[in-house]
Amino acid sequence: MSEVFKGSFTQQEAIPEAGIEAALAVMRHGRLHRYNTVAGELSETALLEQEFAASVGAPYCLAVASGGYAMATALRAVGVKPGDHVLSNAFTLAPVPGAIAAVGAVPVFVGVTDALTIDLDDLESKTDRARVLLLSHMRGHICDMERLMRLCDTAGITVIEDCAHTMGAAWKGVPSGRSGAVGCYSCQTYKHVNSGEGGFLVTGDAEIAARAVMMSGSYMLYERHLAAPPKEAFETIRYETPNISGRMDNLRAAILRPQVADLATQCARWNERYYRLEEGLRGTPGLKVIDRPEEETIVGSSIQFLLLDWQAEAVREVIARCGARGVELKWFGAPEPVAFTSRYDSWRYAPSAPMPDSDRILAGVVDMRVPLTFSLEDCDLIARIIRSEVGAVWQDAA
Ligand SMILES: *Cc1c(COP(=O)(O)O)cnc(C)c1O
């Protein structure tokens, strides 16, 4: 009799009690708009920005309505104009090319390696195509950030980091989002902190920060921020920058503050689960575990493995058999987009040339969420199920 997993891959933990209490307090006083404060009051949103900035060592932080909004705002703030080309990953999710398209710019896709990071050789060959790179740390995999920054600095390319999957992660101790000019994060339910929707951008550049604050809809109230540049930085920017409203509100900020404070603990819990799964999968014939470089401090909120050079039918078979035993896997090789999963050639508004090396990798990428509601025993069970089903299909194919 074969084991079946009964848990949910989309069930996150409850909001911490401290967040619920703080949210109730905001609802009771009714001042949900971030600039709606009484004398001497610091808004939940301003405090959240100050605390998140401190957590990643950033001079400036802006909380916004979504991760997608943070990326589009960052692109605008570094000067991307309609018609410009912007480099980005072929292996990412739809909000990334979408943010580029939102500002009227055109994505130029860069390939993916078998470490699931951006192909730096391919990037090097495309540096004359754009002035900006929107770098997605897709599924938490961080490339050699020193080489990437050297390459981009030399070519005069501004780097914006999409840290939707790397909040709390680092490369050689540098928090993800702090190597490029701007780091963007998401606070959407499936990310590392959960306010339903929401996002952050961080930067060390006062001008970029001031533009982003104005764009987000600060009107002339930017002095009520605690992690924005001093008012001198707004002197001319305030006349030149359009308001493209996308503010964070105090209710979400109240929910998020205790989660930001607790992020390191949560990341450690994700990693316990990740390494338990990894250990269970390692050595499965036909299955390639993604080895994580020692320079990387990971947050294992999802896990990927490769069924490299398998027939599409066999991968489908593995996914179906695991699904029948309660283990929900996603496949980046499917020709049609499914749920959250799509690939660079699904985004038909952004023309792309075929990338055979990347296609080979994407055809083998299998992806699984690791919510914190899973116990370590759940992880052992899931790994046993994947191991046995991959093994069964592999044997049939051999
Ligand atoms: C979720 C996500 C974002 C941004 O998400 P929002 O839903 O707009 O907050 C950006 N990049 C990646 C890779 C994502 O998965």
CSV table of N, CA, C and O and ligand atoms in Angstrom, one decimal, residues 66-69 71 92-93 95-96 136 138-139 162 164-165 185-188 191 197-198, ligand 1:
chain,number,residue,atom,x,y,z
A,66,SER,N,2.6,46.3,-4.0
A,66,SER,CA,2.9,44.9,-4.4
A,66,SER,C,4.3,44.8,-4.8
A,66,SER,O,5.0,45.9,-5.1
A,67,GLY,N,4.8,43.6,-5.0
A,67,GLY,CA,6.2,43.4,-5.5
A,67,GLY,C,6.3,43.9,-7.0
A,67,GLY,O,7.3,44.5,-7.4
A,68,GLY,N,5.3,43.6,-7.7
A,68,GLY,CA,5.2,44.1,-9.1
A,68,GLY,C,5.3,45.6,-9.2
A,68,GLY,O,6.0,46.2,-10.0
A,69,TYR,N,4.6,46.3,-8.3
A,69,TYR,CA,4.6,47.7,-8.3
A,69,TYR,C,6.0,48.2,-7.9
A,69,TYR,O,6.6,49.2,-8.5
A,71,MET,N,8.9,46.8,-8.5
A,71,MET,CA,9.8,46.6,-9.7
A,71,MET,C,9.5,47.7,-10.8
A,71,MET,O,10.5,48.3,-11.3
A,92,THR,N,11.9,33.0,-14.9
A,92,THR,CA,11.3,33.8,-13.8
A,92,THR,C,9.8,33.6,-13.9
A,92,THR,O,9.3,32.7,-14.6
A,93,LEU,N,9.1,34.5,-13.2
A,93,LEU,CA,7.6,34.4,-13.2
A,93,LEU,C,7.1,35.7,-13.9
A,93,LEU,O,7.7,36.7,-14.0
A,95,PRO,N,5.3,38.4,-13.3
A,95,PRO,CA,5.3,39.8,-12.8
A,95,PRO,C,6.6,40.5,-13.2
A,95,PRO,O,6.7,41.7,-13.3
A,96,VAL,N,7.7,39.7,-13.6
A,96,VAL,CA,9.0,40.3,-13.9
A,96,VAL,C,9.0,40.9,-15.3
A,96,VAL,O,9.1,42.1,-15.4
A,136,SER,N,16.2,38.6,-11.6
A,136,SER,CA,15.3,37.8,-10.7
A,136,SER,C,16.0,36.7,-10.0
A,136,SER,O,16.6,35.8,-10.7
A,138,MET,N,15.2,34.0,-9.0
A,138,MET,CA,14.1,33.1,-9.2
A,138,MET,C,14.2,31.9,-8.3
A,138,MET,O,15.2,31.2,-8.2
A,139,ARG,N,13.1,31.6,-7.5
A,139,ARG,CA,13.0,30.5,-6.6
A,139,ARG,C,14.2,30.5,-5.6
A,139,ARG,O,14.6,29.4,-5.1
A,162,ASP,N,15.1,41.6,-8.2
A,162,ASP,CA,13.8,41.1,-7.8
A,162,ASP,C,14.0,40.0,-6.7
A,162,ASP,O,14.5,38.9,-7.0
A,164,ALA,N,11.7,38.7,-4.7
A,164,ALA,CA,10.5,38.1,-4.3
A,164,ALA,C,10.7,36.8,-3.6
A,164,ALA,O,9.9,36.4,-2.7
A,165,HIS,N,11.7,36.1,-4.0
A,165,HIS,CA,12.0,34.7,-3.4
A,165,HIS,C,13.3,34.7,-2.5
A,165,HIS,O,13.7,33.7,-2.1
A,185,TYR,N,11.0,43.6,-3.2
A,185,TYR,CA,10.5,42.4,-2.4
A,185,TYR,C,9.0,42.4,-2.5
A,185,TYR,O,8.4,43.4,-2.8
A,186,SER,N,8.5,41.2,-2.3
A,186,SER,CA,7.0,41.1,-2.3
A,186,SER,C,6.5,40.6,-0.9
A,186,SER,O,7.2,39.8,-0.2
A,187,CYS,N,5.4,41.1,-0.5
A,187,CYS,CA,4.8,40.6,0.8
A,187,CYS,C,3.5,39.9,0.6
A,187,CYS,O,2.6,39.8,1.4
A,188,GLN,N,3.4,39.4,-0.6
A,188,GLN,CA,2.2,38.6,-1.0
A,188,GLN,C,2.1,37.3,-0.3
A,188,GLN,O,3.2,36.8,0.2
A,191,LYS,N,4.9,34.6,-0.3
A,191,LYS,CA,6.3,34.9,-0.1
A,191,LYS,C,6.8,34.8,1.3
A,191,LYS,O,6.2,34.0,2.1
A,197,GLU,N,-1.2,41.2,0.0
A,197,GLU,CA,-0.5,41.9,-1.0
A,197,GLU,C,0.5,42.9,-0.4
A,197,GLU,O,0.3,43.3,0.8
A,198,GLY,N,1.5,43.4,-1.1
A,198,GLY,CA,2.4,44.4,-0.6
A,198,GLY,C,3.8,44.2,-1.1
A,198,GLY,O,4.1,43.1,-1.7
B,1,LIG,C1,5.6,37.1,-6.6
B,1,LIG,C2,6.7,37.5,-7.5
B,1,LIG,C3,6.9,38.9,-7.7
B,1,LIG,C4,6.1,40.0,-7.3
B,1,LIG,O1,4.9,39.8,-6.9
B,1,LIG,P1,3.6,40.5,-6.4
B,1,LIG,O2,2.6,39.5,-6.5
B,1,LIG,O3,3.4,41.7,-7.4
B,1,LIG,O4,3.8,41.0,-5.0
B,1,LIG,C5,8.0,39.2,-8.4
B,1,LIG,N1,8.9,38.3,-8.9
B,1,LIG,C6,8.7,37.0,-8.7
B,1,LIG,C7,9.6,36.0,-9.2
B,1,LIG,C8,7.5,36.6,-8.0
B,1,LIG,O5,7.3,35.2,-7.8
